[in-house]
Coordinates of C-alpha atoms and ligand atoms in Angstrom, one line a residue:
M18 CA -12.0 45.2 6.4
K19 CA -9.2 43.4 8.2
L20 CA -7.8 45.0 11.3
W21 CA -4.4 44.5 9.6
A22 CA -5.5 45.5 6.1
G23 CA -3.4 48.7 5.9
R24 CA -0.5 47.7 3.7
F25 CA -2.6 45.3 1.4
Q26 CA -3.9 46.2 -2.0
K27 CA -6.1 43.1 -2.5
E28 CA -8.6 41.2 -0.5
T29 CA -7.5 37.9 1.0
D30 CA -8.3 35.0 -1.1
K31 CA -11.5 33.3 0.2
K32 CA -9.7 29.9 0.7
V33 CA -6.8 31.5 2.5
N34 CA -9.3 33.4 4.7
D35 CA -10.8 30.2 5.9
F36 CA -7.4 28.4 6.1
N37 CA -5.9 31.1 8.2
S38 CA -8.7 31.5 10.6
S39 CA -8.7 30.0 14.0
I40 CA -12.0 31.2 15.3
G41 CA -13.5 27.8 14.7
F42 CA -11.5 26.5 17.6
D43 CA -10.0 29.4 19.6
A44 CA -13.5 30.7 20.4
R45 CA -13.3 28.7 23.5
L46 CA -10.6 31.3 24.8
Y47 CA -13.2 34.2 24.8
R48 CA -13.3 34.5 28.6
E49 CA -9.6 34.5 29.1
D50 CA -9.1 36.9 26.1
I51 CA -11.6 39.3 27.5
E52 CA -10.2 39.1 31.1
G53 CA -6.7 39.7 29.7
S54 CA -7.9 42.7 27.7
I55 CA -9.8 44.1 30.8
A56 CA -6.5 43.9 32.8
H57 CA -4.5 45.4 29.9
A58 CA -6.9 48.3 29.5
T59 CA -7.0 49.0 33.2
M60 CA -3.2 49.1 33.3
L61 CA -3.2 51.5 30.2
G62 CA -5.5 53.7 32.3
E63 CA -3.3 53.4 35.4
V64 CA -0.2 54.6 33.7
G65 CA -1.9 57.2 31.6
I66 CA -1.5 55.7 28.1
V67 CA -5.3 56.1 27.8
T68 CA -7.4 58.4 30.0
A69 CA -9.2 57.0 33.0
E70 CA -12.5 57.6 31.2
E71 CA -11.3 55.7 28.2
A72 CA -10.1 52.8 30.2
K73 CA -13.5 52.7 31.9
Q74 CA -15.3 52.7 28.5
I75 CA -13.2 49.9 27.2
V76 CA -13.6 47.8 30.4
E77 CA -17.3 48.2 30.4
G78 CA -17.5 47.5 26.7
L79 CA -15.6 44.3 27.2
Q80 CA -17.8 43.3 30.2
G81 CA -20.8 43.8 28.0
I82 CA -19.4 41.6 25.2
L83 CA -18.6 38.9 27.8
A84 CA -22.3 39.0 28.9
D85 CA -23.5 38.8 25.3
I86 CA -21.3 35.9 24.5
E87 CA -22.5 34.0 27.6
S88 CA -26.1 34.6 26.8
G89 CA -25.6 33.4 23.3
K90 CA -26.0 36.7 21.5
V91 CA -22.7 36.8 19.7
E92 CA -21.8 35.1 16.5
F93 CA -18.1 35.1 15.7
T94 CA -16.9 35.5 12.2
V95 CA -14.0 33.9 10.1
D96 CA -13.5 37.2 8.6
A97 CA -12.1 38.5 11.9
E98 CA -9.8 35.6 11.8
D99 CA -9.4 34.7 15.5
I100 CA -10.8 35.3 18.9
H101 CA -8.6 38.4 19.5
M102 CA -9.7 40.3 16.5
N103 CA -13.3 39.1 16.8
I104 CA -13.5 40.6 20.3
E105 CA -11.7 43.8 19.3
T106 CA -13.9 44.3 16.3
L107 CA -17.0 43.8 18.5
L108 CA -15.5 46.4 21.0
T109 CA -15.1 49.1 18.3
E110 CA -18.6 48.4 17.1
R111 CA -19.9 48.8 20.5
I112 CA -18.0 51.8 21.9
G113 CA -16.7 53.5 18.8
D114 CA -13.1 54.8 18.2
T115 CA -12.0 54.4 21.9
G116 CA -12.1 50.7 21.2
K117 CA -9.3 51.1 18.8
K118 CA -7.0 52.2 21.6
L119 CA -7.2 48.7 23.4
H120 CA -4.4 47.3 21.3
T121 CA -1.8 49.9 22.2
A122 CA 1.4 48.3 23.4
R123 CA 0.1 44.9 22.7
S124 CA 0.3 42.2 19.9
R125 CA -1.7 39.1 19.3
N126 CA 1.5 37.3 20.0
D127 CA 1.6 38.1 23.7
Q128 CA -2.2 38.0 23.7
I129 CA -2.3 34.4 22.7
A130 CA 0.6 33.4 24.9
L131 CA -1.5 34.9 27.8
D132 CA -4.8 33.4 26.7
M133 CA -3.4 29.9 26.5
R134 CA -1.7 30.1 29.9
S135 CA -4.8 31.4 31.6
H136 CA -7.0 28.8 29.9
L137 CA -4.7 25.9 30.6
K138 CA -4.2 26.9 34.2
K139 CA -7.9 26.4 34.7
E140 CA -7.9 23.1 32.8
V141 CA -5.1 21.8 35.0
G142 CA -7.3 22.4 38.0
E143 CA -10.2 20.7 36.4
V144 CA -8.2 17.5 35.6
I145 CA -6.8 17.5 39.2
A146 CA -10.4 17.6 40.5
L147 CA -11.3 14.6 38.3
I148 CA -8.3 12.7 39.4
K149 CA -9.4 13.4 43.0
K150 CA -12.8 11.9 42.3
L151 CA -11.2 8.7 40.9
E152 CA -8.8 8.5 43.9
G153 CA -11.9 8.7 46.1
V154 CA -13.4 5.7 44.2
L155 CA -10.1 3.7 44.6
Y156 CA -10.2 4.6 48.4
D157 CA -13.7 3.2 48.8
K158 CA -13.0 0.1 46.8
A159 CA -9.9 -0.5 48.9
Q160 CA -11.9 -0.1 52.1
E161 CA -14.4 -2.6 51.1
N162 CA -11.8 -5.1 50.0
M163 CA -9.2 -5.1 52.7
E164 CA -9.7 -8.8 53.2
T165 CA -10.2 -9.7 49.5
I166 CA -7.3 -11.9 48.7
M167 CA -6.4 -12.3 45.0
P168 CA -3.5 -13.3 42.9
G169 CA -0.8 -10.7 42.1
Y170 CA 0.7 -11.3 38.7
T171 CA 4.0 -11.0 36.9
H172 CA 4.0 -11.8 33.2
L173 CA 0.2 -12.3 33.7
Q174 CA 1.1 -15.5 35.5
R175 CA -0.1 -15.9 39.1
A176 CA 2.9 -14.8 41.3
Q177 CA 2.2 -14.0 44.9
P178 CA -1.0 -13.3 46.8
T179 CA -2.1 -9.9 47.6
T180 CA -5.4 -8.1 48.3
F181 CA -7.7 -6.0 46.2
A182 CA -7.1 -3.1 48.6
H183 CA -3.3 -3.3 47.9
Y184 CA -4.1 -3.4 44.2
M185 CA -6.2 -0.4 44.4
M186 CA -3.6 1.6 46.3
A187 CA -1.1 0.7 43.6
Y188 CA -3.2 2.7 41.1
A189 CA -3.8 5.4 43.7
Q190 CA 0.0 6.0 43.8
M191 CA 0.2 6.3 40.0
F192 CA -2.6 8.9 39.9
R193 CA -1.1 10.7 42.8
R194 CA 2.1 11.2 40.9
D195 CA -0.1 12.5 38.0
V196 CA -1.4 15.1 40.1
G197 CA 2.2 16.1 41.1
R198 CA 3.1 16.4 37.5
L199 CA 0.1 18.6 36.8
Q200 CA 1.0 20.7 39.8
D201 CA 4.5 21.1 38.5
T202 CA 3.2 22.0 35.0
Y203 CA 0.9 24.7 36.6
K204 CA 3.8 26.2 38.4
R205 CA 5.7 26.8 35.1
M206 CA 2.6 28.0 33.4
D207 CA 1.9 30.6 36.1
E208 CA 3.9 33.5 34.5
M209 CA 2.3 36.3 32.8
P210 CA 3.6 37.1 29.2
L211 CA 1.6 40.2 28.3
G212 CA 3.7 43.2 27.7
S213 CA 6.1 41.1 25.6
G214 CA 4.4 42.5 22.5
A215 CA 5.3 41.1 19.2
L216 CA 8.6 40.0 20.6
A217 CA 10.5 43.0 22.0
T218 CA 8.0 44.6 24.5
S219 CA 7.0 48.2 23.9
T220 CA 8.2 51.9 23.9
F221 CA 5.3 52.7 26.3
P222 CA 5.8 52.7 29.9
I223 CA 3.5 49.7 30.6
D224 CA 3.2 48.0 34.0
R225 CA 3.4 44.3 33.6
Q226 CA 3.3 43.7 37.3
S227 CA -0.1 45.4 37.5
V228 CA -1.5 43.1 34.8
A229 CA 0.0 39.9 36.4
K230 CA -1.5 41.0 39.8
Q231 CA -5.0 41.6 38.3
L232 CA -5.0 38.3 36.5
G233 CA -3.8 36.3 39.5
Y234 CA -0.4 35.3 38.1
A235 CA 2.5 34.4 40.4
R236 CA 5.1 36.4 38.3
V237 CA 5.8 37.9 34.9
T238 CA 7.8 36.1 32.3
E239 CA 11.4 37.3 32.3
N240 CA 12.2 37.4 28.5
S241 CA 9.8 38.8 26.0
M242 CA 11.1 36.7 23.1
D243 CA 10.8 33.5 25.0
S244 CA 7.3 34.6 26.2
V245 CA 5.9 34.7 22.7
A246 CA 8.0 31.9 21.1
D247 CA 7.6 29.2 23.6
R248 CA 4.9 26.6 23.9
D249 CA 6.7 24.2 26.3
F250 CA 4.0 24.8 28.8
V251 CA 1.5 23.2 26.3
I252 CA 3.7 20.3 25.6
E253 CA 4.5 19.7 29.3
F254 CA 0.7 19.6 30.0
A255 CA 0.1 17.2 27.0
S256 CA 2.9 15.0 28.4
A257 CA 1.3 14.9 31.8
L258 CA -2.1 14.1 30.2
S259 CA -0.5 11.4 28.1
I260 CA 1.0 9.8 31.3
I261 CA -2.5 9.9 32.9
M262 CA -4.0 8.2 29.8
M263 CA -1.2 5.6 30.0
H264 CA -2.3 4.8 33.6
L265 CA -5.9 4.9 32.8
S266 CA -5.3 2.6 29.7
R267 CA -3.5 -0.1 31.8
F268 CA -6.2 0.1 34.4
S269 CA -8.7 -0.4 31.6
E270 CA -6.9 -3.3 30.3
E271 CA -7.2 -4.9 33.8
V272 CA -10.9 -4.2 33.9
I273 CA -11.3 -5.8 30.4
L274 CA -9.5 -8.8 31.6
W275 CA -11.2 -9.1 34.9
C276 CA -14.7 -8.9 33.2
S277 CA -13.7 -11.8 30.9
N278 CA -15.2 -15.3 31.6
E279 CA -11.6 -16.4 32.1
F280 CA -11.1 -14.2 35.1
Q281 CA -14.5 -13.3 36.4
F282 CA -13.1 -10.9 39.0
L283 CA -15.3 -8.0 38.2
D284 CA -18.8 -7.4 37.1
L285 CA -19.7 -4.1 35.5
D286 CA -23.0 -2.5 36.2
D287 CA -25.4 -2.8 33.3
A288 CA -25.6 1.0 33.0
Y289 CA -21.8 0.9 32.2
S290 CA -21.7 -2.0 29.8
T291 CA -23.0 -2.5 26.2
G292 CA -24.4 -5.5 24.4
S293 CA -23.8 -7.1 21.0
S294 CA -26.1 -6.8 18.0
I295 CA -25.7 -10.4 17.2
M296 CA -24.6 -12.3 20.3
P297 CA -27.4 -12.2 22.9
Q298 CA -25.1 -13.5 25.7
K299 CA -22.6 -10.6 25.4
K300 CA -21.9 -7.9 28.0
N301 CA -19.0 -5.8 26.8
P302 CA -16.7 -3.5 28.7
D303 CA -17.0 -0.8 26.0
V304 CA -16.1 2.1 28.4
A305 CA -12.9 0.6 29.4
E306 CA -12.0 -0.2 25.8
L307 CA -12.8 3.3 24.6
V308 CA -10.6 4.7 27.3
R309 CA -7.8 2.3 26.1
G310 CA -8.4 3.4 22.6
K311 CA -8.6 7.1 23.2
T312 CA -5.1 7.0 24.8
G313 CA -3.7 7.0 21.3
R314 CA -5.4 10.3 20.5
V315 CA -3.8 12.0 23.5
Y316 CA -0.4 10.5 22.6
G317 CA -1.1 11.8 19.1
S318 CA -1.6 15.4 20.4
L319 CA 1.7 15.2 22.3
M320 CA 3.5 14.1 19.1
T321 CA 1.7 16.9 17.1
L322 CA 2.9 19.5 19.6
L323 CA 6.5 18.2 19.9
T324 CA 6.8 18.0 16.0
M325 CA 5.1 21.4 15.5
M326 CA 7.7 23.2 17.6
K327 CA 10.9 21.4 16.8
G328 CA 12.0 23.4 13.8
L329 CA 10.6 26.9 14.6
P330 CA 13.0 29.8 14.6
L331 CA 12.3 32.5 17.3
A332 CA 10.0 34.1 17.9
Y333 CA 6.3 33.7 17.0
N334 CA 5.4 31.6 13.9
K335 CA 1.9 30.9 12.6
D336 CA 2.5 27.1 13.0
M337 CA 2.0 27.6 16.6
Q338 CA -1.7 28.2 16.0
E339 CA -1.9 24.5 15.6
D340 CA -1.3 23.9 19.3
K341 CA -4.9 24.7 20.1
E342 CA -6.8 21.7 18.5
A343 CA -4.2 19.4 19.8
I344 CA -4.1 20.4 23.4
F345 CA -7.9 21.1 23.5
D346 CA -8.7 17.6 22.3
A347 CA -6.2 16.1 24.7
V348 CA -7.8 18.0 27.7
D349 CA -11.3 17.1 26.6
T350 CA -10.5 13.5 26.1
V351 CA -8.7 13.0 29.4
K352 CA -11.5 14.9 31.3
L353 CA -14.1 12.6 29.7
C354 CA -12.2 9.5 30.3
L355 CA -11.4 10.2 33.9
D356 CA -15.0 11.1 34.7
V357 CA -16.7 8.1 33.0
F358 CA -14.0 5.6 34.2
A359 CA -14.5 6.7 37.9
D360 CA -18.3 6.3 37.4
M361 CA -17.9 2.8 35.8
F362 CA -15.5 1.5 38.4
K363 CA -17.5 2.8 41.3
T364 CA -20.5 0.8 40.2
A365 CA -18.6 -2.4 39.4
T366 CA -19.0 -5.3 41.7
V367 CA -15.9 -7.0 42.9
K368 CA -16.3 -10.8 42.8
Q369 CA -14.4 -11.5 45.9
Y370 CA -14.9 -15.3 46.0
N371 CA -13.5 -15.8 42.4
M372 CA -10.5 -13.6 43.3
R373 CA -9.8 -15.8 46.3
K374 CA -10.4 -19.0 44.4
A375 CA -7.9 -17.9 41.7
A376 CA -5.4 -17.2 44.5
S377 CA -5.8 -20.7 45.8
G378 CA -4.5 -22.5 42.8
G379 CA -1.3 -21.9 40.8
F380 CA 1.2 -22.3 43.6
I381 CA 1.0 -18.7 44.6
N382 CA 2.3 -19.6 48.0
A383 CA 5.5 -21.2 46.7
T384 CA 7.7 -18.2 47.9
D385 CA 6.2 -18.5 51.3
C386 CA 6.9 -22.2 51.4
A387 CA 10.6 -21.5 50.5
D388 CA 10.6 -18.7 53.2
Y389 CA 9.4 -21.2 55.7
L390 CA 12.4 -23.4 55.1
V391 CA 14.7 -20.4 55.3
R392 CA 13.3 -19.8 58.8
K393 CA 14.3 -23.3 59.6
G394 CA 17.9 -22.5 58.7
I395 CA 18.0 -23.6 55.1
P396 CA 19.7 -21.0 52.7
F397 CA 17.2 -19.4 50.3
R398 CA 18.7 -20.8 47.1
D399 CA 18.5 -24.4 48.5
A400 CA 15.0 -23.8 49.8
Y401 CA 14.0 -22.5 46.4
K402 CA 15.2 -25.8 44.8
I403 CA 13.3 -27.9 47.3
V404 CA 10.0 -26.1 46.8
G405 CA 10.7 -26.4 43.0
K406 CA 10.8 -30.2 43.5
L407 CA 7.7 -30.1 45.5
I408 CA 5.9 -28.2 42.8
S409 CA 6.9 -30.6 40.1
Y410 CA 5.7 -33.4 42.4
C411 CA 2.3 -31.5 42.7
I412 CA 1.9 -31.1 39.0
E413 CA 2.7 -34.8 38.4
H414 CA 0.1 -35.8 41.1
D415 CA -2.4 -33.1 40.5
E416 CA -2.1 -31.6 43.9
Y417 CA -1.4 -28.1 45.4
L418 CA 1.1 -27.3 48.1
E419 CA -1.7 -27.0 50.6
T420 CA -3.2 -30.4 49.7
L421 CA 0.0 -32.4 50.2
T422 CA 0.4 -34.6 53.1
L423 CA 3.1 -34.0 55.6
K424 CA 4.6 -37.3 54.5
D425 CA 4.8 -35.8 50.9
F426 CA 6.5 -32.7 52.3
C427 CA 8.9 -34.7 54.4
S428 CA 9.8 -37.1 51.5
I429 CA 11.4 -34.1 49.8
C430 CA 12.9 -32.4 52.8
S431 CA 12.9 -33.6 56.4
E432 CA 12.8 -30.0 57.8
F433 CA 9.0 -29.7 57.2
D434 CA 6.6 -30.2 60.1
A435 CA 2.9 -29.5 60.6
S436 CA 3.3 -25.8 61.1
V437 CA 3.9 -25.6 57.2
Y438 CA 0.2 -25.6 56.6
D439 CA -0.3 -22.4 58.5
A440 CA 2.8 -20.8 56.9
I441 CA 1.4 -21.4 53.4
A442 CA -2.1 -20.4 54.2
L443 CA -3.1 -17.5 51.9
R444 CA -4.1 -15.3 54.8
T445 CA -0.7 -15.8 56.4
C446 CA 1.0 -15.1 53.1
V447 CA -0.7 -11.7 52.9
N448 CA -0.6 -10.7 56.5
E449 CA 2.9 -11.6 57.1
R450 CA 4.0 -9.2 54.5
K451 CA 4.0 -6.4 57.0
V452 CA 6.9 -4.5 55.4
E453 CA 6.1 -0.9 54.5
G454 CA 4.3 -0.8 51.2
G455 CA 3.2 -4.4 51.4
P456 CA -0.3 -6.1 51.2
S457 CA -0.8 -6.8 55.0
H458 CA -3.8 -5.2 56.6
D459 CA -1.7 -2.7 58.5
S460 CA 0.5 -1.8 55.6
V461 CA -2.5 -1.1 53.3
T462 CA -4.2 0.9 56.2
K463 CA -1.2 3.1 56.3
Q464 CA -1.2 3.6 52.4
M465 CA -4.8 4.5 52.6
E466 CA -4.4 7.0 55.4
S467 CA -1.6 8.7 53.4
L468 CA -3.9 8.9 50.4
K469 CA -6.6 10.4 52.4
K470 CA -4.2 13.0 53.8
F471 CA -2.9 13.8 50.3
L472 CA -6.6 14.1 49.0
K473 CA -7.2 16.8 51.5
T474 CA -4.3 18.9 50.1
I475 CA -5.8 19.0 46.6
Ligands
LIG529 N1 -4.4 32.8 16.2 C1 -3.0 33.0 16.5 C2 -2.5 31.8 17.2 O1 -3.3 31.0 17.6 C3 -2.9 34.1 17.3 C4 -1.6 34.9 17.1 C5 -1.5 35.5 15.8 N2 -0.4 36.2 15.6 C6 0.1 36.6 14.4 N3 1.1 37.3 14.4 N4 -0.5 36.2 13.3 O2 -1.3 31.6 17.3

């Protein structure tokens, strides 16, 4: 018999029964559901809606169910539809009629609004912990590569020299902002909806503050219709997760490029690479490719959620049950990707020599050569043109700026003297960029110190 069977004259169609049921995916909310019910029953006892003895019986019954679930003794059933009614049914089987009092002054609508918030609050914390792990890997790689000069790119063309440490700190900033977005999401999730009932609270004198306090919520929700009708906290989380995946995917793309024969900047550990079934020479960056590929799944979940909500009248609609598979899959995917990506990157070898070699060709010091002339009093636009001429001379004669003779330099501009070689040396190009945020040793050290400080706060 369904808990809601009262007004019905017929059994639910078998297909509808399966179609309607969410236990296949909301079973993962069992802990939050039971904790919420324990807090609710305790409060019912406190305000005298049930007796102290009944409250105690319900709480102990729920604790027993929790222990049974955790030791694998419970099998949920689609006939009880969802996690809420499965647990309520188990409770009544266990403690008898007192179990039927648990649902006083409560609806599954505020129950699911609570369970989802409680569950996702924990997940936010777990995602932050995994980002922290990745940030630690970035910090270590930066520390080992303070002097590793490499080309920085724009349009995937060699642009200006930087260091691998500077590069690592760029990604560290992105993931740091991701943590900020997750913390913001958490703050808005941290309000307790139980007591909203189906949509208009209850005629019983329930104490929502007590429930919020027991469950460790910062505050209670302010409007009961909003509490049960809204899923923007799920969407906000999915969008923060999508941005994390966007960052991870860009990073994966770089790893894939860097592992190619064309770049040869990075060598993945054998344990984090895969081979080809036909080409014996292949060592493929499958982990990075899968992370890049799985990004689409997470974006897909965000689109599912946004679209699911866009036409719903207030308050609860069953459409909202569809939020679970989308957000659970997004969270699982992001956690998996962060974890395996961090391990893969930690064990990868940075090919410092090849990075430096790539930075030595391609006129990566052209801006520095122009800056040199600016210091001699030539306006930047004129200096830019002079260096442009030098480069076209180099291309014609198969030279680089640093291999030109002083005579070659002076044939195009008489302001050059022997100090130009030092000015366009890669080490100078990097270390003269002392500006805050730049690639010089000191600037990167500051960025790393700031990261270290931040990591201590999360
Ligand atoms: N399984 C439902 C969900 O995930 C729980 C709430 C059901 N409420 C209802 N009135 N049918 O949204």
